[in-house]
Coordinates of C-alpha atoms (C1' of nucleotides) in Angstrom, one line a residue:
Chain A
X1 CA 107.3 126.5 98.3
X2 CA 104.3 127.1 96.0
X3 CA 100.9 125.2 95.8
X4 CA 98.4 125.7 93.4
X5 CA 95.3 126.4 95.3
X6 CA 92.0 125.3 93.5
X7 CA 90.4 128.4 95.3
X8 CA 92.3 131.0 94.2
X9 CA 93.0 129.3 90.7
X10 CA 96.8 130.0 91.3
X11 CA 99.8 129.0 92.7
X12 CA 100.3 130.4 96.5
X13 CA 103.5 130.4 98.9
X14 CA 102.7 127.3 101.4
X15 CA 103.0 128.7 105.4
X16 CA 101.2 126.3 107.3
X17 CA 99.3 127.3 110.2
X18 CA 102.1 126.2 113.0
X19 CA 105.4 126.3 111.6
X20 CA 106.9 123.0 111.1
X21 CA 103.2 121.1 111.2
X22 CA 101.0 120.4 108.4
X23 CA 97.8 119.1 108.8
X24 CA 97.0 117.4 105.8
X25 CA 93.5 115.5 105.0
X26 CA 92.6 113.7 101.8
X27 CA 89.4 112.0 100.5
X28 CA 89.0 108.8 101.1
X29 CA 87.4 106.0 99.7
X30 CA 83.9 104.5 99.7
X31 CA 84.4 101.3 100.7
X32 CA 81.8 98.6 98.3
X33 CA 84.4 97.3 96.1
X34 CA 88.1 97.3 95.1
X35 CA 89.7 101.3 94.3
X36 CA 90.9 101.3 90.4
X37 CA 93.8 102.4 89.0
X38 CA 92.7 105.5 88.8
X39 CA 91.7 106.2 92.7
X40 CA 95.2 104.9 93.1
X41 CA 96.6 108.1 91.0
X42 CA 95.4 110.2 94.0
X43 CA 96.2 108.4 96.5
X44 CA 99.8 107.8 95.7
X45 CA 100.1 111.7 94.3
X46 CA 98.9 112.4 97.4
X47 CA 101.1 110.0 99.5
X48 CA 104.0 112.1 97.2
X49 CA 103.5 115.4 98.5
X50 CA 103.3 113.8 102.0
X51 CA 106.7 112.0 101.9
X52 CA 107.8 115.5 100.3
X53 CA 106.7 117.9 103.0
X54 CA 108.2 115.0 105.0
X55 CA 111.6 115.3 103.1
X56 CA 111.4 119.0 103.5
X57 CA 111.2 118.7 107.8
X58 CA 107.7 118.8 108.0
X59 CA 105.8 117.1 110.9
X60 CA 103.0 116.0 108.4
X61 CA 99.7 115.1 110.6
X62 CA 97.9 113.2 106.9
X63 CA 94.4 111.8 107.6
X64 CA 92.3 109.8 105.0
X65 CA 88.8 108.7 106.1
X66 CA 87.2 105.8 105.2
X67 CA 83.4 106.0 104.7
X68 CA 81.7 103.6 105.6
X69 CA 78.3 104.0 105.4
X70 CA 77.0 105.3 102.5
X71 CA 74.3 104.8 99.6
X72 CA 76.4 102.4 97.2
X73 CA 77.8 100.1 100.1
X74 CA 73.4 99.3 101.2
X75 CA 72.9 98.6 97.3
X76 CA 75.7 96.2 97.6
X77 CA 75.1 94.7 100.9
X78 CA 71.4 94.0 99.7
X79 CA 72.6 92.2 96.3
X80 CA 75.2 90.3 98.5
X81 CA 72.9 89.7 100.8
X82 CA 75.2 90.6 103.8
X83 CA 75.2 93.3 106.5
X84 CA 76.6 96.4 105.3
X85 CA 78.7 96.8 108.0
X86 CA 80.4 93.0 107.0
X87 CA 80.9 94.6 103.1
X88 CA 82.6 97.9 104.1
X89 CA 85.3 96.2 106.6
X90 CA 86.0 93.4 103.7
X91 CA 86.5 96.1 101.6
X92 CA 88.1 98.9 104.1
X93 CA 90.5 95.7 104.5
X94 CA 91.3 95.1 101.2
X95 CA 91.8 98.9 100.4
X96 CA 94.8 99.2 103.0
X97 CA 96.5 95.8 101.3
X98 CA 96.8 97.7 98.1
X99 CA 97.5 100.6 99.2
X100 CA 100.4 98.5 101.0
X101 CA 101.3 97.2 97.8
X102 CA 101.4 100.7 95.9
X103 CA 103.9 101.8 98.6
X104 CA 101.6 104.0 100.0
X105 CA 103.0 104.8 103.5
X106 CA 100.4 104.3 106.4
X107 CA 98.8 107.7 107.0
X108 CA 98.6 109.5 110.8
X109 CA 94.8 108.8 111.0
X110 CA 92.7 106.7 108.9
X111 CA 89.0 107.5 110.4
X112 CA 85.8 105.6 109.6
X113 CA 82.8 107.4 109.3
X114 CA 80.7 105.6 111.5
X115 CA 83.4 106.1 114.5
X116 CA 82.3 110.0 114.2
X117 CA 78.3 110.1 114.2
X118 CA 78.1 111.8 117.1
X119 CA 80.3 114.7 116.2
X120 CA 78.5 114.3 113.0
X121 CA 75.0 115.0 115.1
X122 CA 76.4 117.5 117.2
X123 CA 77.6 119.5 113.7
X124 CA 74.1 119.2 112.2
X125 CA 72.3 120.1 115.9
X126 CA 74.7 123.2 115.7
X127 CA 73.5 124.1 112.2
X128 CA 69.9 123.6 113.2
X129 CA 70.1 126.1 115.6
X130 CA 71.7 128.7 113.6
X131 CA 68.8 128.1 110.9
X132 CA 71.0 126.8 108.5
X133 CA 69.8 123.1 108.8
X134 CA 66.4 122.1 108.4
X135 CA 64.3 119.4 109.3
X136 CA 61.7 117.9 106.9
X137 CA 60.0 114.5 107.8
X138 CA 63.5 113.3 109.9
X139 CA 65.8 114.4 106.9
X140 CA 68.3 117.5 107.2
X141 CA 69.2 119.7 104.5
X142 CA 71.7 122.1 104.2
X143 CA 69.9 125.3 103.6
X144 CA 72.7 126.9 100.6
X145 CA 71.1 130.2 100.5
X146 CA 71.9 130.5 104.2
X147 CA 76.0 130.8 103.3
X148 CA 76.5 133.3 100.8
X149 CA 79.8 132.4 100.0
X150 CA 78.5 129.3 98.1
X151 CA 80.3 128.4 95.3
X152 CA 83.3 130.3 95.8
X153 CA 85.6 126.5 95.6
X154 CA 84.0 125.4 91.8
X155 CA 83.2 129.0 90.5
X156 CA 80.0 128.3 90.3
X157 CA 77.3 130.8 90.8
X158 CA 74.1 129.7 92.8
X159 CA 71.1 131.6 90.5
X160 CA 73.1 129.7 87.1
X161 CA 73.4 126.6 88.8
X162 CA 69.5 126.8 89.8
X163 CA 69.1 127.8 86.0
X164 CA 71.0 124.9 84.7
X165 CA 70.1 122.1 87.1
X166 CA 69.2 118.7 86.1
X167 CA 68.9 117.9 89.9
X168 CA 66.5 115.5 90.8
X169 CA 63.7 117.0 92.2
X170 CA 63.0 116.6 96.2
X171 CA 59.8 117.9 96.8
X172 CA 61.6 118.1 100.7
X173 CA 64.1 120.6 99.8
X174 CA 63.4 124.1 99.9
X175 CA 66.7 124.8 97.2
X176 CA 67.2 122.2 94.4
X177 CA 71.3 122.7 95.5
X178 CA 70.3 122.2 99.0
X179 CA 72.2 119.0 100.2
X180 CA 71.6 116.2 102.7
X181 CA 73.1 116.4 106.4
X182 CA 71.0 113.6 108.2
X183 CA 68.9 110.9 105.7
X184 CA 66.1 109.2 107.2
X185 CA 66.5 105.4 107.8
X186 CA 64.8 103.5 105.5
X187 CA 63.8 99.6 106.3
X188 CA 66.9 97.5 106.3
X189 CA 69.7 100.1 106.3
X190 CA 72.3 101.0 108.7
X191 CA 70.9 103.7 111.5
X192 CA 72.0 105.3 114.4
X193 CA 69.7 107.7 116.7
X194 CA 69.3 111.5 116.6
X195 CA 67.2 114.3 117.7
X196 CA 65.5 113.9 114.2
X197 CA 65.1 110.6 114.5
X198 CA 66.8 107.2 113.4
X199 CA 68.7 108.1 110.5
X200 CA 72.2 107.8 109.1
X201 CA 74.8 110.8 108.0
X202 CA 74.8 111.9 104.4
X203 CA 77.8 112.0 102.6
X204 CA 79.7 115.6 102.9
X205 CA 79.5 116.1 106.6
X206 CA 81.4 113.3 107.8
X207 CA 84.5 115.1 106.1
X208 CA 84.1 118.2 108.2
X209 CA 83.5 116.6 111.4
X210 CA 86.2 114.0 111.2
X211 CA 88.9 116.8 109.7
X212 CA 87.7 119.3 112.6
X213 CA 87.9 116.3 115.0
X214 CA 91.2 115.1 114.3
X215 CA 93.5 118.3 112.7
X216 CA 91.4 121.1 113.7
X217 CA 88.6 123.6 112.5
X218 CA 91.1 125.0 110.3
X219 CA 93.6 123.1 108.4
X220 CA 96.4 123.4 106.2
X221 CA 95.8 121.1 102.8
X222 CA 92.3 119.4 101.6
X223 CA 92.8 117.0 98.5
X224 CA 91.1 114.7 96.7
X225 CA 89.7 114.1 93.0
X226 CA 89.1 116.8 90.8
X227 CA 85.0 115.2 90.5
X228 CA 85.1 116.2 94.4
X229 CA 85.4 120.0 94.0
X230 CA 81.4 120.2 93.2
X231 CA 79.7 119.4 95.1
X232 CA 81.6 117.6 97.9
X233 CA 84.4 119.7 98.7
X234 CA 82.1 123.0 98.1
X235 CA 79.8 121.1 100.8
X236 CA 82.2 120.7 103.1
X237 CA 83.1 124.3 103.5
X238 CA 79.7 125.6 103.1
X239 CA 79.3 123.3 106.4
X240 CA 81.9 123.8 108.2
X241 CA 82.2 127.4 107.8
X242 CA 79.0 127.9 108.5
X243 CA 79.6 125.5 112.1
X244 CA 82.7 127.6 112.8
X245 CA 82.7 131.0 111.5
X246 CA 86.4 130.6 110.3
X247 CA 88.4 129.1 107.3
X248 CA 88.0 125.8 106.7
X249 CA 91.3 124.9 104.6
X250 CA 93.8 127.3 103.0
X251 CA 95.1 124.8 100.4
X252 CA 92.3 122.8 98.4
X253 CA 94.5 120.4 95.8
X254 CA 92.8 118.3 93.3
X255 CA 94.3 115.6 90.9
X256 CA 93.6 114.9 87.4
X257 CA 92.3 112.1 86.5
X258 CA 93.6 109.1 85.0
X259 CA 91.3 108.4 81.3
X260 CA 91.4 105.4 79.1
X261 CA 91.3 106.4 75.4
X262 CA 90.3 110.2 76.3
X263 CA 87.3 109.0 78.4
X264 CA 87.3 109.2 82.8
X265 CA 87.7 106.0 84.1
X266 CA 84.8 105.3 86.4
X267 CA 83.0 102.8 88.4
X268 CA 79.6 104.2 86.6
X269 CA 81.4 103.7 83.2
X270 CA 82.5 100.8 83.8
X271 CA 86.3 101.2 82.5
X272 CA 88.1 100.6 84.7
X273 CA 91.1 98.0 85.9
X274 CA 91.1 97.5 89.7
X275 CA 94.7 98.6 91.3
X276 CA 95.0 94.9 92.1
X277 CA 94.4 94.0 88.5
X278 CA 97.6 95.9 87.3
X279 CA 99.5 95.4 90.2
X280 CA 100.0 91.6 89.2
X281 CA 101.3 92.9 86.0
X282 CA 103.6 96.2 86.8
X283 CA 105.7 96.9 89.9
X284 CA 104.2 99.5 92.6
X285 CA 107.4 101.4 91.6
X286 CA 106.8 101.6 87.8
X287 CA 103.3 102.6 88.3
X288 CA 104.4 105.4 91.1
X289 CA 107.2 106.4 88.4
X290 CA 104.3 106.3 85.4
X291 CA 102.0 108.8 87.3
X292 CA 105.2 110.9 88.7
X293 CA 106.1 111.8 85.2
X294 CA 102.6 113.8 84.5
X295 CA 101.8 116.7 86.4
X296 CA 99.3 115.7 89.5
X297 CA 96.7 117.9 87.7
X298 CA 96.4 117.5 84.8
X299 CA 94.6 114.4 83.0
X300 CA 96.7 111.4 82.0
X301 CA 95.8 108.7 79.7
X302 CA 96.0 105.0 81.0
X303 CA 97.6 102.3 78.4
X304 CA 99.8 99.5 78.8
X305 CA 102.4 100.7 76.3
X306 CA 102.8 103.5 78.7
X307 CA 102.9 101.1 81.5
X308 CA 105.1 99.3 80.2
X309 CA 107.4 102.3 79.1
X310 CA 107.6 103.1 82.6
X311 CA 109.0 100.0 83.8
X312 CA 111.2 100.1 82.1
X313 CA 112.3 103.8 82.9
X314 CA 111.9 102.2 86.5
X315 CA 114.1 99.4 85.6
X316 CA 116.6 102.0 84.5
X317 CA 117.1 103.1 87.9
X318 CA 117.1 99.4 89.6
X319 CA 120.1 98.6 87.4
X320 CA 122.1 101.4 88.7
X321 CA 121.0 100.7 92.4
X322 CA 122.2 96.9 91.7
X323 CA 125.6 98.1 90.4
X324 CA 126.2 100.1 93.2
X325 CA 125.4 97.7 95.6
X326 CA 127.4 95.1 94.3
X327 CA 130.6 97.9 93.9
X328 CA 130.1 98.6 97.6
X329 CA 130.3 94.6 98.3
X330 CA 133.2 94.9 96.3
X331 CA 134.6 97.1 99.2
X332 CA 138.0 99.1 98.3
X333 CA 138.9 102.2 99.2
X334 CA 141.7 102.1 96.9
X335 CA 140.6 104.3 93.3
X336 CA 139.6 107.9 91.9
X337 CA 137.6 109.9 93.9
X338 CA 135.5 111.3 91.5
X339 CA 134.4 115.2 90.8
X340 CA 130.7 114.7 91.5
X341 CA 128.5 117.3 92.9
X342 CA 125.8 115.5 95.1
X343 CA 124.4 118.7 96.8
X344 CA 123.9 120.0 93.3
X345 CA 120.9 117.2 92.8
X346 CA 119.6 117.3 96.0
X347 CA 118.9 121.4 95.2
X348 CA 117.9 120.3 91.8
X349 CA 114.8 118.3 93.1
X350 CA 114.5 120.6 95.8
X351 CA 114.1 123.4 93.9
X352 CA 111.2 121.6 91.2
X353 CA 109.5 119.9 94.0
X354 CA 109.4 122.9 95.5
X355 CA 107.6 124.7 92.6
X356 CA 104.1 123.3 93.6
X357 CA 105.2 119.3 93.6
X358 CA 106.4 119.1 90.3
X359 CA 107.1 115.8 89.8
X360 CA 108.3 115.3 86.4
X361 CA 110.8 117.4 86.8
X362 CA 111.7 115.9 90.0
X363 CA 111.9 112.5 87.9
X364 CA 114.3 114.1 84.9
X365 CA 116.2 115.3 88.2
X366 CA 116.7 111.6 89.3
X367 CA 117.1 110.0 85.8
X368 CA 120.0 112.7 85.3
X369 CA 121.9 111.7 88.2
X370 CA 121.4 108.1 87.0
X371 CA 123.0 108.6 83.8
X372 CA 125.6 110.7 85.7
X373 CA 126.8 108.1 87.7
X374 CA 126.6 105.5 85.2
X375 CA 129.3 107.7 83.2
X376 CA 131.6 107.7 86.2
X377 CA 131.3 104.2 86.8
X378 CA 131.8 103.2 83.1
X379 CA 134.8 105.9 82.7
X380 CA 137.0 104.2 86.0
X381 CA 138.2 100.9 86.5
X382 CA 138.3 101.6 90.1
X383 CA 136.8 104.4 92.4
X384 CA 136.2 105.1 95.8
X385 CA 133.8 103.4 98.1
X386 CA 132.7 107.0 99.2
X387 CA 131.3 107.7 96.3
X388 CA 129.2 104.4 96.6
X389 CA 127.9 105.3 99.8
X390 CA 126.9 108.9 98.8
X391 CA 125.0 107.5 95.8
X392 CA 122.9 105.5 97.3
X393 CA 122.0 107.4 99.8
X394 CA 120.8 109.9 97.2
X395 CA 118.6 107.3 95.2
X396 CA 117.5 106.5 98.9
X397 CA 116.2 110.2 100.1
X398 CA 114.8 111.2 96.9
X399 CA 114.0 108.5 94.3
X400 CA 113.1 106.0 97.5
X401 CA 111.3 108.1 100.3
X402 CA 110.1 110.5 98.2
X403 CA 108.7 109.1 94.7
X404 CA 108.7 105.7 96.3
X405 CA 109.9 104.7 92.8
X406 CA 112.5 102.3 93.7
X407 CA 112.8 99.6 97.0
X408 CA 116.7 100.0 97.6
X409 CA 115.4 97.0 100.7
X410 CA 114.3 95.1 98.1
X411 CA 116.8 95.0 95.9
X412 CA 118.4 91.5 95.6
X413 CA 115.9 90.1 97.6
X414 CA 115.1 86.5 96.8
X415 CA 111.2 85.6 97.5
X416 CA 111.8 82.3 96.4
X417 CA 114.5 82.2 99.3
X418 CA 117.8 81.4 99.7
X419 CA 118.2 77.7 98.1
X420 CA 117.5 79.0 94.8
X421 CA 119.8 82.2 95.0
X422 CA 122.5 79.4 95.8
X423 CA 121.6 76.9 93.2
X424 CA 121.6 80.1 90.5
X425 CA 125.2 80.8 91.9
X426 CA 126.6 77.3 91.5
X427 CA 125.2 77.6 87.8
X428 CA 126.9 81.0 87.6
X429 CA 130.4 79.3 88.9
X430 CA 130.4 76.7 86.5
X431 CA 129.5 79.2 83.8
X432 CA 132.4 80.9 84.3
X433 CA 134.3 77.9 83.8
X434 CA 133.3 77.0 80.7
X435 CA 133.9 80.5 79.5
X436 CA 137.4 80.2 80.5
X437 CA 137.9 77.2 78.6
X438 CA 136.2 79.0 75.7
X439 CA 133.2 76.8 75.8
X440 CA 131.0 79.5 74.9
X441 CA 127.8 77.5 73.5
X442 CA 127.4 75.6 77.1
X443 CA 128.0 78.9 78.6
X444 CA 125.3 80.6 76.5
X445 CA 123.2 77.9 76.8
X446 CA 123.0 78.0 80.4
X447 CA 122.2 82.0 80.0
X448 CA 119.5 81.2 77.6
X449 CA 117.9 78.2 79.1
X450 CA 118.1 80.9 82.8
X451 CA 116.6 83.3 81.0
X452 CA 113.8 81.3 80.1
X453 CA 113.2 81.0 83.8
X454 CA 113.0 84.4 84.5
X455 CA 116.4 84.7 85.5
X456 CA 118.8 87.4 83.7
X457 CA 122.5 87.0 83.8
X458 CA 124.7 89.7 83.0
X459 CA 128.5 89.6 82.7
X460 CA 130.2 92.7 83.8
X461 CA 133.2 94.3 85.4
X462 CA 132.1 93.0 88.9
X463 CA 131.4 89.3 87.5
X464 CA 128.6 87.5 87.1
X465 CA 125.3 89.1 88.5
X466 CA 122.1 87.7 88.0
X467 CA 118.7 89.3 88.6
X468 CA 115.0 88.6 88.3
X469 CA 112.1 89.2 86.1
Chain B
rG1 C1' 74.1 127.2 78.7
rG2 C1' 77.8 128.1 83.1
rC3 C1' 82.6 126.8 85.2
rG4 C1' 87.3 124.5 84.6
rC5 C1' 91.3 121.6 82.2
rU6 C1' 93.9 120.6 77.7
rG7 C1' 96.4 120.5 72.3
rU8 C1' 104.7 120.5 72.5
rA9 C1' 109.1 115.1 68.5
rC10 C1' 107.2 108.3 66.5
rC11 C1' 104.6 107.7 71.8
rC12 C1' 104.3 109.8 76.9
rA13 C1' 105.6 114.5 78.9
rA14 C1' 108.1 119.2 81.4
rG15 C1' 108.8 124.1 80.3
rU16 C1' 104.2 129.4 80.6
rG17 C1' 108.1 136.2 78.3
rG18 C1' 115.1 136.3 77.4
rC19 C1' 118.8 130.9 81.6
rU20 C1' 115.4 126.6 76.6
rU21 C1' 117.5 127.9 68.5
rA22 C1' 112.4 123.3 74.0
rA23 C1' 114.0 118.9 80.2
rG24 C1' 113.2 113.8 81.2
rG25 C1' 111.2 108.6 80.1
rG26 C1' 110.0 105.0 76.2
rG27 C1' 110.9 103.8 71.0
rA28 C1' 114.0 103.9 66.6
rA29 C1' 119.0 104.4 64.0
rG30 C1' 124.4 104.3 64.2
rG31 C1' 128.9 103.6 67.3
rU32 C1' 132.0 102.1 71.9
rC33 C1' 132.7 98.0 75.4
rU34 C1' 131.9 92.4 75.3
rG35 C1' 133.8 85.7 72.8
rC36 C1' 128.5 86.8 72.1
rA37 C1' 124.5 88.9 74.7
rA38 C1' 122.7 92.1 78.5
rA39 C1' 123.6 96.5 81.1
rA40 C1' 126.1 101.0 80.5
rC41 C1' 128.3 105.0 77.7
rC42 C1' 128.6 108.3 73.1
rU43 C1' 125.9 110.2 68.7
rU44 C1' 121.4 111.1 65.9
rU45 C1' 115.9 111.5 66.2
rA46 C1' 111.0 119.3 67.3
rU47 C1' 115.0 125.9 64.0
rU48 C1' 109.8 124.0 66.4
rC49 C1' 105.5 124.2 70.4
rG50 C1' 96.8 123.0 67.2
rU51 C1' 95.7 127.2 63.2
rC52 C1' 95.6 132.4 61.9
rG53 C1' 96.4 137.3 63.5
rG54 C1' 98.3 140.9 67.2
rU55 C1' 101.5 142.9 71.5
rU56 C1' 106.9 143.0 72.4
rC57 C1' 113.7 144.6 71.2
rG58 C1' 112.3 139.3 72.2
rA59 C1' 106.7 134.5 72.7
rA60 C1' 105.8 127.6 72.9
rU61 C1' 105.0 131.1 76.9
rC62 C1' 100.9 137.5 76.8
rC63 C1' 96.2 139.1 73.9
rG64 C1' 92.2 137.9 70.2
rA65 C1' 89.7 134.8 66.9
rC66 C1' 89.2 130.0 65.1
rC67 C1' 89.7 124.5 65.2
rG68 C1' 90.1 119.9 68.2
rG69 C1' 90.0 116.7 73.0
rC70 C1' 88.3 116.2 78.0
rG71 C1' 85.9 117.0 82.7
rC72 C1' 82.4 119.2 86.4
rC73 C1' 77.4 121.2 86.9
rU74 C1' 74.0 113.9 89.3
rC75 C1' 77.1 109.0 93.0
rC76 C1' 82.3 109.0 91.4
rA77 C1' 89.6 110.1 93.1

RNA sequence: GGCGCUGUACCCAAGUGGCUUAAGGGGAAGGUCUGCAAAACCUUUAUUCGUCGGUUCGAAUCCGACCGGCGCCUCCA
């Protein structure tokens, strides 16, 4: 299996550190208002190559931190006039409901920051010691020049950066790249105590003590954003390295990101539409589907024409899935057992997936088998349940666990309950009535005035189904 | 200025030296099935991969130049 590793620039065989365990850790959010569309692009790429190391036989230990304490959740909690602490849990809560909805399965660890300022302390007291920290005035810096391998994640070189910076100058620091490890409580905010002081952590360092904590000094895979490579993820290792003396992750990953017209989408820019937002207008599944047909990456453009072309790709699949559930209702053993090479897809995806999670051509995998099986089901009046069974369970392992872009649980499902599935039924029965007494304009009416509602009837070889928009 | 990503059909997008005279999804056109629809199936929709050169028996894929889009270098997935 090959990754592309940010800090070699290339694609690498993956051998994780104990064989059949991956420890797996991925940027979290900043929790002072609702993730947009596209946060959700990593956190459901990243949820993909989780369910696929899963798929594979991988024990995957996955850990996504929540920070919750931080410079934009104060600004908030002043204009809202509420603690900080009462802002981050509303929206620490509301991050895990759409992350629920995007069919983002629940990760091993989900750590909050503020659960880990002592390790967070005893980190920065380490660095202190070695003369890597230093204290000015109750704030800690991260003295760069001290860890010569600075840079080596971004490519960036520490004399051109210093060259080039538009840093904002901190008379404090003795380095304009020099970053904060401990901030000095100001009047009103959040604090904790330290041997510097009352103070709060800055941003980078709860990342290495939380993934040292939980998965170990070294792990296997670090993602998040490509915006976190410099300086975040570059901060991280600078610190932790520095702490530990060895690696502090052999895969780095970053994701594209998602851009509207060309241009990021980004709180600061302010173009963005809030997962939620889109959510109440395109399935978890067709938006999963939408960003599994780019390369995790690369950058993507965000529209609703391509939203809406992937529902209806996502559709695509949900109408086989219905067929085949209503064929294995149908129940008969008697019929053709058809030619069909299963194993041949399942190494198909295997194989693509395998070359460094490439999801697209995982996708073109799964939409061949569709319009595979739809061919064998439209070329035989009758065919063996088997083949049914083995079907599903195909679009189950791969298109399902893996891509999460279909619910096979859902399908079918009525949230309206039962009553109505049985009033659309009776409908359905007197339909097919009329039909048989060639009263086709009652008959069509009914369709038409059903579809109106939502409701989609469609005559076929197994009857009258109906489903819903 | 430094570093990185990117330019493939009407739209999205894979492929990065021969397996591809270029996957897959959407759209469009024609056909089959059907009382009609829908769904599904069949056929068509890039001799061509930003432009111009070069390397090679062979390139969308490698090299060079040029043109265009984007990002990071400052909080940001």
């Amino acid at each position: 299996m090959l990754i592309y590793n940010t800090l070699s620039r290339k694609k690498e065989e993956f051998h994780p550190i104990n064989p059949g365990l991956v420890t797996m850790y991925v940027c979290g959010p900043t929790v002072y208002d609702f993730f947009h569309i596209g946060n959700a692009r990593s956190f459901i790429m990243a949820d993909i190559i989780r369910r696929y190391l899963e798929f594979k036989g991988f024990n995957v230990k996955f850990t996504m931190n929540i920070t919750d304490v931080d410079d934009n959740i104060i600004k908030k909690s002043i204009q809202e006039k509420k603690p900080a602490s009462e802002v981050a849990a509303y929206y620490a809560q509301a991050f895990f409901e759409d992350l629920k909805k995007l069919k983002v399965s629940a990760a091993t660890f989900n750590p909050k920051a503020t659960n880990h300022i002592e390790t967070m302390i005893n980190l920065i007291s380490d660095l202190e010691k070695k003369g890597i920290a230093y204290n000015v005035n109750g704030n800690v810096f991260f003295d760069v020049s001290k860890f010569n391998e600075y840079g080596k994640l971004s490519g960036k070189n520490i004399n051109e950066l210093e060259a080039g910076a538009r840093i904002e100058i901190n008379d404090e620091k003795k380095n304009p790249l020099d970053f904060a490890l401990w901030k000095k409580t100001k009047e009103g905010e959040p604090s904790w105590d330290s041997p510097w002081g009352k103070g709060r952590p800055g941003w980078h360092i709860e990342c290495s003590a939380m993934s040292t904590t939980l998965l170990g000094k070294t792990i296997d895979i670090h993602a998040g954003g490509n915006d976190l490579i410099f300086p975040h993820h570059e901060n991280e290792i600078a610190q932790s390295e520095s702490a530990f003396e060895q690696k502090f992750v052999n895969y780095w990953m970053h994701f594209g990101f998602l851009n509207i017209q060309n241009e990021k989408m980004s709180k600061s820019l302010g173009n963005f539409f809030t997962a939620r937002e889109i959510l109440t207008k395109y399935s978890a599944e067709a938006i999963r589907l939408f960003f599994s047909q780019t390369y995790y990456g690369g950058p993507l453009n965000f529209s609703d024409e391509l939203l809406d072309s992937a529902q209806k790709g996502a559709e695509k699949i949900i109408n086989l899935a219905e067929k085949i559930e209503h064929s294995l209702k149908a129940a008969t053993d008697n019929g053709v057992n058809p030619d069909f090479d299963f194993q041949k897809y399942y190494d198909d995806f295997a194989k693509v997936m395998d070359d460094d999670f490439n999801t697209p051509q995982g996708v073109a995998v799964i939409f061949d088998f569709v319009k595979a099986v739809n061919k064998i089901i439209s070329d035989n009046e009758k065919i063996k349940i088997q083949f049914f069974v083995d079907a599903k369970k195909f679009l189950k392992d791969v298109a399902d666990n893996v891509l999460g872009i279909i619910s096979l649980e859902q399908l079918g499902k009525s949230s309206e309950g039962i009553l109505e599935d049985d009033l659309i039924k009776l409908l359905i029965g007197v339909r097919e009535t009329l039909k048989k007494e060639k009263n086709f304009s009652l008959a069509d009416q009914i369709r038409n005035d059903l579809n109106k509602l939502g409701i989609i009837l469609e005559d076929s070889k197994f009857g009258t189904t109906f489903k819903k928009r």
